[in-house]
Amino acid sequence: MVTFYDTEVASRLMLGTAQYPSPAILAEAFRRSGAGIATVSLRREAAGGDGGAFWELVRRLGVRLLPNTAGCHSAREAVTTARMAREVFGTSWIKLEVIGHADTLQPDPWGLVEAARELCADGFDVFPYTTEDLVLAEKLLDAGCRVLMPWGAPIGTGLGLANRYGLRSLRAQFPEVPMVVDAGLGRPSQAAEAMEMGFDAVLLNTAVAKACDPAMMAEGFARAIEAGRLGYEAGMMEPRDMAAPSTPLIGKAFL
């Protein structure tokens, strides 16, 4: 169980809804993974011309919707898209993306903070897609965000946790803020590592949708996330430079 904006969600796995081979495979991926939140793009669905059919599909998933502002390159564009998404999907939740670099899809920090401030003031519950930068994180929190979504690596790369030091520092700096590792994960082991660091959830799309068996991959990520969270909560041993015997020396026979 994890809480975002005073709403409890049963699963720590969020799944995107793009690029799946078919609607049936999308639905099966959600069923087998138990994911509790689905991200949806207003831009993509409008472009596809099947908004009604898509809405009916995601409604049947029985999960919480998190619309996003994917593809927006300015604060104004993102704010407008967010307001349209609130009308279409009937939720104040919004995953805020303001892209600043076309190749890496890295967020524009200035545009992100500007849009976050305006949307928070307008009653949105903002989930900002950000980097692991501590200064940017603090400015987003000051703008009114109560959740942060730092990237693991650039969107769709599957590189995993590219800056482990930065992510650990971010998690340690704001221990009470719910954080979701979003983007760049390609393997279940990478999701488990994010959870072992103490992050609250993971958001995936490409790694699942483009797998040979998306539903099986979604279940694999769900199990990895559960294992990583259990390890974090149990308290993992710290690495040591020297070997230490697990069997006690007391009672050993000496010749």
XYZ file of N, CA and C in Angstrom:
765
model
N 0.839 -1.191 0.000
C 0.000 0.000 0.000
C 0.877 1.244 0.000
N 0.566 2.190 -0.879
C 1.307 3.442 -0.960
C 0.288 4.571 -1.087
N 0.633 5.748 -0.556
C -0.298 6.875 -0.536
C 0.242 8.038 -1.358
N -0.578 8.539 -2.270
C -0.275 9.738 -3.053
C -1.422 10.717 -2.896
N -1.116 11.922 -2.439
C -2.136 12.953 -2.285
C -3.349 12.417 -1.513
N -3.063 11.803 -0.387
C -4.088 11.303 0.540
C -4.936 10.179 -0.049
N -4.479 9.582 -1.137
C -5.186 8.456 -1.750
C -4.325 7.205 -1.645
N -4.859 6.157 -1.052
C -4.118 4.907 -0.921
C -4.267 4.066 -2.187
N -3.147 3.530 -2.646
C -3.119 2.669 -3.832
C -2.503 1.342 -3.415
N -3.119 0.238 -3.821
C -2.695 -1.074 -3.335
C -1.348 -1.503 -3.887
N -1.026 -1.121 -5.123
C 0.200 -1.584 -5.767
C 1.211 -0.456 -5.902
N 2.494 -0.805 -5.801
C 3.576 0.163 -5.993
C 4.045 0.198 -7.453
N 3.350 -0.471 -8.325
C 3.673 -0.477 -9.745
C 2.666 0.363 -10.513
N 3.181 1.308 -11.303
C 2.368 2.073 -12.238
C 2.749 1.641 -13.648
N 1.761 1.526 -14.517
C 2.028 1.118 -15.895
C 1.506 2.160 -16.877
N 2.294 2.390 -17.915
C 1.823 3.203 -19.019
C 0.921 2.392 -19.935
N 0.238 3.066 -20.838
C -0.748 2.400 -21.691
C -0.413 2.520 -23.176
N 0.803 2.937 -23.509
C 1.182 3.127 -24.913
C 1.973 1.936 -25.442
N 1.919 1.729 -26.754
C 2.792 0.833 -27.505
C 2.493 -0.664 -27.349
N 1.418 -1.025 -26.689
C 1.097 -2.449 -26.554
C 0.616 -3.014 -27.890
N 0.877 -4.293 -28.138
C 0.459 -4.888 -29.424
C -1.044 -4.878 -29.651
N -1.824 -4.942 -28.563
C -3.274 -4.960 -28.707
C -3.921 -4.554 -27.390
N -5.177 -4.114 -27.422
C -5.881 -3.793 -26.180
C -5.991 -4.992 -25.242
N -6.144 -6.178 -25.790
C -6.256 -7.372 -24.949
C -4.963 -7.629 -24.178
N -3.820 -7.419 -24.830
C -2.539 -7.621 -24.166
C -2.322 -6.552 -23.101
N -2.737 -5.339 -23.383
C -2.678 -4.276 -22.376
C -3.476 -4.665 -21.138
N -4.693 -5.117 -21.331
C -5.537 -5.501 -20.204
C -4.940 -6.671 -19.428
N -4.351 -7.630 -20.126
C -3.748 -8.783 -19.457
C -2.516 -8.362 -18.654
N -1.743 -7.411 -19.167
C -0.579 -6.918 -18.433
C -1.003 -6.287 -17.114
N -2.072 -5.518 -17.143
C -2.563 -4.917 -15.901
C -3.096 -5.987 -14.952
N -3.782 -6.976 -15.489
C -4.342 -8.022 -14.635
C -3.242 -8.809 -13.938
N -2.235 -9.231 -14.689
C -1.191 -10.081 -14.104
C -0.258 -9.305 -13.183
N -0.087 -8.020 -13.434
C 0.816 -7.238 -12.598
C 0.144 -6.702 -11.340
N -1.166 -6.548 -11.388
C -1.863 -5.935 -10.261
C -1.588 -4.448 -10.140
N -1.072 -3.816 -11.190
C -0.770 -2.378 -11.154
C -2.004 -1.582 -10.754
N -1.784 -0.573 -9.913
C -2.909 0.187 -9.393
C -3.142 1.517 -10.067
N -2.201 1.956 -10.912
C -2.309 3.257 -11.582
C -1.924 3.089 -13.048
N -2.698 3.689 -13.930
C -2.397 3.688 -15.363
C -2.149 5.112 -15.823
N -1.022 5.334 -16.491
C -0.780 6.650 -17.076
C -1.349 6.671 -18.494
N -1.956 7.790 -18.833
C -2.596 7.935 -20.136
C -2.224 9.295 -20.724
N -2.057 9.327 -22.029
C -1.673 10.553 -22.713
C -2.860 11.119 -23.473
N -3.265 12.314 -23.124
C -4.360 12.965 -23.843
C -3.985 13.199 -25.296
N -2.745 13.595 -25.544
C -2.303 13.879 -26.910
C -2.389 12.645 -27.796
N -1.891 11.510 -27.281
C -1.852 10.295 -28.100
C -3.258 9.807 -28.413
N -4.135 9.837 -27.408
C -5.477 9.315 -27.643
C -6.251 10.213 -28.594
N -6.052 11.521 -28.469
C -6.745 12.434 -29.381
C -6.261 12.243 -30.811
N -4.950 12.013 -30.950
C -4.385 11.819 -32.287
C -4.869 10.530 -32.916
N -5.129 9.516 -32.085
C -5.539 8.223 -32.608
C -6.979 8.192 -33.080
N -7.778 9.138 -32.632
C -9.153 9.207 -33.089
C -10.078 8.174 -32.476
N -9.599 7.445 -31.448
C -10.440 6.422 -30.829
C -10.570 6.684 -29.341
N -10.715 7.973 -28.980
C -10.761 8.342 -27.579
C -11.836 7.615 -26.799
N -13.023 7.451 -27.398
C -14.107 6.770 -26.696
C -13.787 5.316 -26.403
N -13.231 4.615 -27.384
C -12.881 3.211 -27.203
C -11.770 3.061 -26.172
N -10.797 3.964 -26.208
C -9.707 3.882 -25.233
C -10.222 4.148 -23.824
N -11.069 5.155 -23.681
C -11.629 5.460 -22.373
C -12.380 4.261 -21.817
N -13.136 3.586 -22.642
C -13.863 2.397 -22.185
C -12.901 1.299 -21.761
N -11.800 1.147 -22.482
C -10.799 0.132 -22.130
C -10.183 0.422 -20.760
N -9.709 1.647 -20.553
C -9.048 1.942 -19.282
C -10.052 1.937 -18.129
N -11.297 2.281 -18.402
C -12.309 2.225 -17.352
C -12.495 0.794 -16.860
N -12.448 -0.147 -17.789
C -12.621 -1.558 -17.418
C -11.418 -2.109 -16.644
N -10.274 -1.429 -16.728
C -9.107 -1.905 -15.982
C -9.323 -1.795 -14.479
N -10.183 -0.872 -14.061
C -10.477 -0.720 -12.644
C -9.321 -0.141 -11.838
N -8.509 0.714 -12.468
C -7.357 1.303 -11.791
C -7.475 2.820 -11.792
N -6.661 3.445 -10.967
C -6.630 4.898 -10.910
C -5.916 5.448 -12.146
N -6.449 6.506 -12.740
C -5.845 7.097 -13.934
C -4.934 8.265 -13.561
N -3.790 8.314 -14.241
C -2.855 9.422 -14.094
C -2.574 9.974 -15.491
N -3.372 10.937 -15.956
C -3.102 11.541 -17.259
C -1.740 12.240 -17.238
N -1.108 12.341 -18.406
C 0.174 13.032 -18.468
C 0.172 14.088 -19.572
N 1.196 14.933 -19.506
C 1.344 15.997 -20.508
C 2.487 15.657 -21.464
N 2.598 14.386 -21.817
C 3.681 13.927 -22.697
C 3.712 14.732 -23.992
N 4.926 15.070 -24.424
C 5.097 15.792 -25.675
C 5.044 17.292 -25.564
N 4.818 17.816 -24.363
C 4.762 19.264 -24.187
C 6.168 19.827 -23.985
N 6.467 20.926 -24.650
C 7.801 21.527 -24.601
C 7.804 22.926 -24.003
N 6.696 23.342 -23.429
C 6.645 24.632 -22.744
C 5.661 24.541 -21.592
N 5.828 25.444 -20.633
C 4.925 25.459 -19.482
C 3.493 25.717 -19.923
N 3.308 26.669 -20.837
C 1.953 27.006 -21.282
C 1.279 25.817 -21.956
N 2.009 25.117 -22.800
C 1.461 23.943 -23.477
C 1.081 22.868 -22.472
N 1.939 22.661 -21.462
C 1.670 21.637 -20.455
C 0.455 21.989 -19.608
N 0.323 23.242 -19.226
C -0.818 23.672 -18.409
C -2.117 23.507 -19.189
N -2.115 23.894 -20.448
C -3.313 23.740 -21.274
C -3.696 22.281 -21.427
N -2.700 21.420 -21.676
C -2.959 19.988 -21.829
C -3.491 19.391 -20.530
N -2.938 19.812 -19.408
C -3.398 19.305 -18.108
C -4.859 19.665 -17.862
N -5.233 20.874 -18.198
C -6.623 21.289 -17.980
C -7.575 20.532 -18.898
N -7.140 20.262 -20.113
C -7.954 19.451 -21.017
C -8.090 18.031 -20.470
N -6.997 17.476 -19.945
C -7.027 16.116 -19.415
C -7.953 16.010 -18.210
N -7.986 17.050 -17.398
C -8.887 17.030 -16.241
C -10.340 16.947 -16.694
N -10.667 17.634 -17.770
C -12.027 17.579 -18.286
C -12.342 16.212 -18.893
N -11.395 15.659 -19.638
C -11.632 14.396 -20.338
C -11.691 13.213 -19.371
N -10.730 13.153 -18.446
C -10.599 11.976 -17.592
C -11.206 12.147 -16.208
N -11.640 13.342 -15.866
C -12.332 13.553 -14.605
C -11.476 13.350 -13.372
N -10.222 13.783 -13.412
C -9.333 13.647 -12.269
C -8.441 14.871 -12.150
N -8.105 15.218 -10.917
C -7.182 16.328 -10.680
C -5.734 15.857 -10.682
N -5.504 14.552 -10.782
C -4.144 14.033 -10.864
C -3.562 14.324 -12.240
N -2.299 14.736 -12.274
C -1.631 14.964 -13.553
C -0.145 14.661 -13.415
N 0.365 13.857 -14.342
C 1.805 13.657 -14.442
C 2.325 14.766 -15.347
N 3.106 15.649 -14.761
C 3.543 16.841 -15.473
C 4.879 16.608 -16.160
N 4.866 16.699 -17.489
C 6.082 16.615 -18.291
C 6.235 17.910 -19.087
N 7.398 18.531 -18.944
C 7.772 19.668 -19.786
C 9.160 19.344 -20.329
N 9.219 18.927 -21.567
C 10.457 18.420 -22.154
C 11.347 19.582 -22.608
N 12.629 19.490 -22.249
C 13.562 20.552 -22.595
C 14.633 20.163 -23.589
N 14.797 18.848 -23.817
C 15.856 18.394 -24.725
C 15.299 17.284 -25.602
N 15.338 17.480 -26.901
C 14.667 16.571 -27.831
C 15.286 15.181 -27.863
N 16.602 15.069 -27.673
C 17.266 13.769 -27.784
C 17.133 12.931 -26.516
N 17.341 13.560 -25.366
C 17.292 12.813 -24.099
C 15.919 12.876 -23.442
N 15.043 13.758 -23.926
C 13.733 14.006 -23.309
C 13.875 14.430 -21.853
N 14.990 15.071 -21.553
C 15.212 15.590 -20.198
C 14.250 16.736 -19.931
N 13.700 16.802 -18.716
C 12.777 17.894 -18.400
C 13.449 19.259 -18.455
N 12.653 20.257 -18.812
C 13.073 21.649 -18.740
C 12.809 22.125 -17.318
N 13.830 22.347 -16.502
C 13.598 22.662 -15.088
C 12.820 23.948 -14.872
N 13.088 24.982 -15.665
C 12.397 26.258 -15.496
C 10.928 26.129 -15.887
N 10.673 25.512 -17.033
C 9.295 25.322 -17.461
C 8.530 24.399 -16.533
N 9.211 23.389 -16.004
C 8.567 22.431 -15.102
C 8.088 23.125 -13.832
N 8.953 23.935 -13.231
C 8.580 24.643 -12.003
C 7.467 25.644 -12.273
N 7.562 26.359 -13.382
C 6.522 27.335 -13.729
C 5.165 26.653 -13.889
N 5.134 25.548 -14.628
C 3.871 24.835 -14.842
C 3.361 24.218 -13.552
N 4.257 23.668 -12.746
C 3.857 23.043 -11.479
C 3.212 24.069 -10.558
N 3.807 25.245 -10.489
C 3.257 26.285 -9.608
C 1.847 26.677 -10.048
N 1.660 26.844 -11.343
C 0.341 27.249 -11.834
C -0.697 26.141 -11.640
N -0.312 24.907 -11.907
C -1.261 23.798 -11.774
C -1.618 23.521 -10.315
N -0.640 23.596 -9.423
C -0.927 23.393 -7.997
C -1.889 24.464 -7.492
N -1.691 25.701 -7.934
C -2.582 26.783 -7.532
C -3.988 26.594 -8.096
N -4.086 25.834 -9.190
C -5.370 25.590 -9.845
C -6.054 24.321 -9.336
N -5.503 23.723 -8.281
C -6.164 22.577 -7.658
C -5.735 21.219 -8.168
N -4.701 21.162 -8.993
C -4.205 19.881 -9.483
C -3.325 19.202 -8.434
N -3.320 17.876 -8.471
C -2.367 17.064 -7.713
C -1.275 16.667 -8.686
N -0.141 17.340 -8.594
C 0.890 17.272 -9.639
C 1.947 16.223 -9.300
N 2.202 15.345 -10.284
C 3.271 14.354 -10.218
C 4.335 14.791 -11.233
N 5.341 15.570 -10.835
C 6.281 16.113 -11.818
C 7.351 15.113 -12.234
N 7.494 14.923 -13.528
C 8.582 14.121 -14.085
C 9.826 14.985 -14.076
N 10.808 14.600 -13.249
C 11.958 15.444 -13.008
C 13.240 14.623 -13.074
N 14.351 15.281 -12.833
C 15.630 14.584 -12.707
C 15.918 14.376 -11.225
N 17.123 13.896 -10.927
C 17.504 13.678 -9.531
C 18.119 14.920 -8.895
N 18.026 16.062 -9.548
C 18.624 17.301 -9.062
C 17.942 17.770 -7.767
N 18.737 18.008 -6.718
C 18.195 18.383 -5.415
C 17.582 19.784 -5.419
N 18.208 20.705 -6.108
C 17.697 22.079 -6.146
C 16.352 22.125 -6.869
N 16.266 21.425 -7.990
C 15.004 21.376 -8.725
C 13.913 20.718 -7.884
N 14.261 19.654 -7.171
C 13.288 18.976 -6.317
C 12.723 19.930 -5.265
N 13.594 20.702 -4.642
C 13.131 21.630 -3.609
C 12.223 22.699 -4.184
N 12.539 23.187 -5.372
C 11.696 24.207 -6.001
C 10.323 23.643 -6.377
N 10.288 22.377 -6.795
C 9.001 21.747 -7.111
C 8.159 21.572 -5.858
N 8.790 21.209 -4.767
C 8.062 21.083 -3.503
C 7.567 22.446 -3.034
N 8.381 23.465 -3.190
C 7.962 24.815 -2.822
C 6.803 25.295 -3.696
N 6.740 24.804 -4.925
C 5.657 25.187 -5.842
C 4.323 24.540 -5.462
N 4.378 23.526 -4.597
C 3.148 22.874 -4.151
C 3.057 21.390 -4.439
N 4.043 20.824 -5.128
C 4.029 19.390 -5.407
C 4.237 18.609 -4.108
N 3.540 17.500 -3.957
C 3.699 16.647 -2.783
C 4.191 15.260 -3.167
N 4.550 15.100 -4.435
C 5.121 13.860 -4.965
C 6.208 14.259 -5.954
N 7.278 13.457 -6.044
C 8.314 13.674 -7.049
C 8.492 12.400 -7.865
N 8.782 12.568 -9.164
C 8.979 11.426 -10.052
C 10.317 11.561 -10.779
N 11.431 11.279 -10.099
C 12.735 11.384 -10.764
C 12.948 10.265 -11.769
N 13.637 10.591 -12.859
C 13.921 9.562 -13.860
C 15.016 8.628 -13.376
N 14.964 7.378 -13.844
C 16.080 6.470 -13.647
C 17.106 6.680 -14.743
N 16.617 6.871 -15.947
C 17.435 7.141 -17.132
C 16.484 7.760 -18.167
N 17.003 8.257 -19.294
C 16.108 8.826 -20.305
C 15.000 7.857 -20.732
N 13.852 8.414 -21.047
C 12.658 7.649 -21.379
C 12.945 6.637 -22.489
N 12.538 5.397 -22.266
C 12.614 4.373 -23.303
C 13.979 3.761 -23.530
N 14.990 4.117 -22.713
C 16.342 3.608 -22.965
C 16.604 2.250 -22.330
N 15.941 1.928 -21.231
C 16.209 0.674 -20.533
C 17.556 0.634 -19.839
N 18.168 1.791 -19.600
C 19.498 1.840 -18.995
C 19.479 1.614 -17.482
N 18.313 1.687 -16.888
C 18.230 1.453 -15.444
C 18.500 2.719 -14.653
N 19.168 2.563 -13.508
C 19.441 3.684 -12.611
C 20.794 4.280 -12.995
N 20.774 5.279 -13.853
C 22.004 5.813 -14.422
C 22.839 6.591 -13.412
N 22.194 7.218 -12.445
C 22.905 8.017 -11.438
C 22.479 7.555 -10.048
N 23.033 6.467 -9.613
C 22.660 5.904 -8.314
C 22.968 6.862 -7.168
N 24.110 7.517 -7.246
C 24.467 8.471 -6.189
C 23.430 9.588 -6.095
N 23.047 10.142 -7.250
C 22.069 11.216 -7.252
C 20.718 10.780 -6.719
N 20.289 9.589 -7.092
C 18.998 9.089 -6.621
C 19.022 8.820 -5.120
N 20.105 8.239 -4.628
C 20.214 8.007 -3.181
C 20.221 9.334 -2.417
N 20.925 10.314 -2.949
C 20.977 11.627 -2.303
C 19.602 12.273 -2.265
N 18.865 12.168 -3.360
C 17.512 12.723 -3.421
C 16.612 12.050 -2.410
N 16.666 10.739 -2.352
C 15.827 10.001 -1.404
C 16.163 10.379 0.040
N 17.455 10.531 0.331
C 17.881 10.866 1.692
C 17.528 12.310 2.058
N 17.557 13.209 1.086
C 17.312 14.629 1.355
C 15.858 14.896 1.709
N 14.938 14.144 1.102
C 13.508 14.360 1.335
C 12.846 13.033 1.732
N 13.145 12.551 2.929
C 12.698 11.203 3.311
C 11.184 11.041 3.430
N 10.457 12.131 3.653
C 9.014 12.039 3.856
C 8.212 12.242 2.579
N 8.879 12.594 1.486
C 8.166 12.886 0.234
C 8.001 11.604 -0.574
N 6.783 11.239 -0.956
C 6.605 10.072 -1.829
C 7.323 10.283 -3.160
N 8.095 9.268 -3.570
C 8.862 9.382 -4.809
C 8.674 8.140 -5.667
N 8.526 8.372 -6.963
C 8.331 7.308 -7.941
C 9.477 7.370 -8.949
N 10.204 6.296 -9.116
C 11.218 6.254 -10.170
C 10.498 6.058 -11.494
N 10.663 7.018 -12.376
C 9.899 7.062 -13.621
C 10.856 7.165 -14.801
N 10.774 6.224 -15.698
C 11.490 6.259 -16.980
C 12.858 5.599 -16.914
N 13.177 4.882 -18.001
C 14.510 4.348 -18.207
C 14.767 2.956 -17.676
N 13.813 2.373 -16.962
C 14.028 1.027 -16.438
C 13.713 -0.003 -17.518
N 14.581 -1.017 -17.625
C 14.384 -2.029 -18.647
C 14.275 -3.442 -18.121
N 14.666 -3.667 -16.852
C 14.675 -5.021 -16.285
C 14.052 -5.029 -14.904
N 13.416 -6.122 -14.520
C 12.869 -6.200 -13.164
C 13.910 -5.963 -12.078
N 15.147 -6.417 -12.281
C 16.189 -6.224 -11.270
C 16.441 -4.742 -11.019
N 16.295 -3.900 -12.044
C 16.484 -2.463 -11.864
C 15.361 -1.866 -11.018
N 14.161 -2.360 -11.192
C 13.043 -1.906 -10.367
C 13.245 -2.335 -8.922
N 13.727 -3.556 -8.714
C 13.999 -4.029 -7.356
C 15.040 -3.151 -6.680
N 16.075 -2.757 -7.420
C 17.113 -1.908 -6.851
C 16.541 -0.546 -6.443
N 15.654 0.008 -7.258
C 15.030 1.284 -6.912
C 14.245 1.157 -5.611
N 13.545 0.067 -5.453
C 12.779 -0.132 -4.229
C 13.700 -0.347 -3.032
N 14.813 -1.027 -3.231
C 15.774 -1.227 -2.142
C 16.355 0.097 -1.671
N 16.409 1.105 -2.551
C 16.886 2.432 -2.167
C 15.868 3.186 -1.313
N 14.646 2.686 -1.262
C 13.620 3.350 -0.466
C 12.616 4.154 -1.254
N 12.634 4.034 -2.583
C 11.617 4.724 -3.367
C 10.265 4.038 -3.160
N 9.204 4.798 -3.375
C 7.868 4.328 -3.009
C 7.155 3.566 -4.113
N 7.539 3.800 -5.363
C 6.869 3.129 -6.477
C 7.733 3.268 -7.725
N 7.322 2.579 -8.770
C 8.028 2.595 -10.046
C 6.991 2.733 -11.158
N 7.316 3.546 -12.167
C 6.445 3.691 -13.331
C 7.168 3.149 -14.560
N 6.471 2.297 -15.309
C 7.046 1.633 -16.484
C 6.119 1.754 -17.674
N 6.691 1.676 -18.853
C 5.894 1.525 -20.060
C 6.637 0.683 -21.085
N 7.687 1.239 -21.679
C 8.356 0.584 -22.799
C 8.852 -0.818 -22.456
N 9.449 -0.986 -21.273
C 10.025 -2.279 -20.902
C 8.977 -3.377 -20.883
N 7.742 -3.017 -20.580
C 6.651 -3.997 -20.560
C 6.006 -4.108 -21.933
N 5.623 -2.981 -22.509
C 4.866 -2.991 -23.773
C 5.652 -3.610 -24.916
N 6.983 -3.456 -24.925
C 7.809 -3.946 -26.014
C 8.449 -5.303 -25.722
N 8.110 -5.925 -24.601
C 8.640 -7.258 -24.302
C 8.002 -8.289 -25.233
N 8.661 -9.430 -25.378
C 8.082 -10.507 -26.195
C 6.757 -10.973 -25.617
N 6.655 -10.986 -24.290
C 5.411 -11.323 -23.602
C 5.134 -10.212 -22.588
N 4.425 -9.162 -22.975
C 4.215 -8.021 -22.089
C 3.555 -8.384 -20.760
N 2.576 -9.273 -20.777
C 1.889 -9.620 -19.538
C 2.829 -10.330 -18.566
N 3.651 -11.234 -19.084
C 4.607 -11.923 -18.228
C 5.638 -10.942 -17.668
N 6.107 -10.012 -18.512
C 7.077 -9.016 -18.051
C 6.468 -8.120 -16.978
N 5.216 -7.741 -17.155
C 4.550 -6.911 -16.156
C 4.476 -7.633 -14.816
N 4.179 -8.908 -14.848
C 4.151 -9.685 -13.606
C 5.551 -9.788 -12.997
N 6.567 -9.954 -13.855
C 7.940 -10.012 -13.357
C 8.334 -8.734 -12.641
N 7.979 -7.583 -13.206
C 8.278 -6.316 -12.555
C 7.527 -6.197 -11.230
N 6.281 -6.636 -11.207
C 5.501 -6.555 -9.975
C 6.150 -7.362 -8.863
N 6.628 -8.550 -9.179
C 7.278 -9.387 -8.165
C 8.602 -8.772 -7.715
N 9.344 -8.199 -8.653
C 10.619 -7.573 -8.306
C 10.406 -6.377 -7.389
N 9.392 -5.599 -7.663
C 9.085 -4.432 -6.837
C 8.713 -4.873 -5.429
N 7.927 -5.924 -5.326
C 7.559 -6.435 -4.008
C 8.789 -6.925 -3.249
N 9.676 -7.660 -3.936
C 10.879 -8.176 -3.280
C 11.789 -7.028 -2.836
N 11.966 -6.024 -3.694
C 12.812 -4.901 -3.329
C 12.271 -4.131 -2.143
N 10.973 -3.942 -2.097
C 10.368 -3.219 -0.980
C 10.504 -4.010 0.317
N 10.305 -5.318 0.244
C 10.476 -6.150 1.440
C 11.903 -6.063 1.960
N 12.874 -6.078 1.045
C 14.264 -5.959 1.461
C 14.539 -4.638 2.145
N 13.991 -3.556 1.591
C 14.179 -2.237 2.192
C 13.569 -2.183 3.585
N 12.342 -2.673 3.725
C 11.666 -2.614 5.014
C 12.307 -3.530 6.042
N 12.886 -4.647 5.592
C 13.521 -5.581 6.521
C 14.839 -5.040 7.051
N 15.494 -4.176 6.291
C 16.785 -3.636 6.698
C 17.917 -4.512 6.195
N 18.514 -4.112 5.084
C 19.529 -4.936 4.440
C 20.899 -4.715 5.083
N 21.715 -5.763 5.060
C 23.056 -5.652 5.604
C 23.895 -4.700 4.754
N 24.857 -4.025 5.390
C 25.766 -3.159 4.675
C 26.916 -3.991 4.089
N 27.418 -3.619 2.922
C 28.563 -4.333 2.346
C 29.783 -4.223 3.255
N 30.631 -5.262 3.236
C 31.849 -5.277 4.044
C 33.044 -5.573 3.154
N 34.188 -5.036 3.524
C 35.405 -5.261 2.749
C 36.013 -6.633 3.015
N 35.809 -7.147 4.209
C 36.422 -8.410 4.614
C 35.376 -9.501 4.752
N 35.812 -10.744 4.524
C 34.921 -11.884 4.734
C 34.644 -12.056 6.223
N 33.476 -12.561 6.548
C 33.098 -12.838 7.935
C 32.377 -14.173 7.959
N 32.850 -15.134 8.753
C 32.231 -16.466 8.751
C 30.808 -16.418 9.285
N 29.927 -17.148 8.615
C 28.542 -17.227 9.084
C 28.373 -18.305 10.148
N 29.318 -19.258 10.191
C 29.280 -20.310 11.209
C 30.167 -19.892 12.383
N 29.660 -19.897 13.621
C 30.455 -19.473 14.774
C 31.633 -20.399 15.037
N 32.699 -19.812 15.596
C 33.889 -20.601 15.925
C 33.735 -21.352 17.243
N 32.770 -20.935 18.080
C 32.563 -21.598 19.367
C 32.149 -23.045 19.125
N 32.799 -23.966 19.824
C 32.480 -25.382 19.678
C 33.273 -26.075 18.614
N 34.131 -25.335 17.885
C 34.953 -25.949 16.854
C 36.046 -26.791 17.470
N 36.295 -27.951 16.888
C 37.339 -28.863 17.397
C 38.700 -28.328 17.026
N 39.621 -28.308 17.975
C 41.012 -27.870 17.733
C 41.929 -29.050 17.928
N 42.864 -29.254 17.019
C 43.823 -30.375 17.117
C 45.153 -29.848 17.612
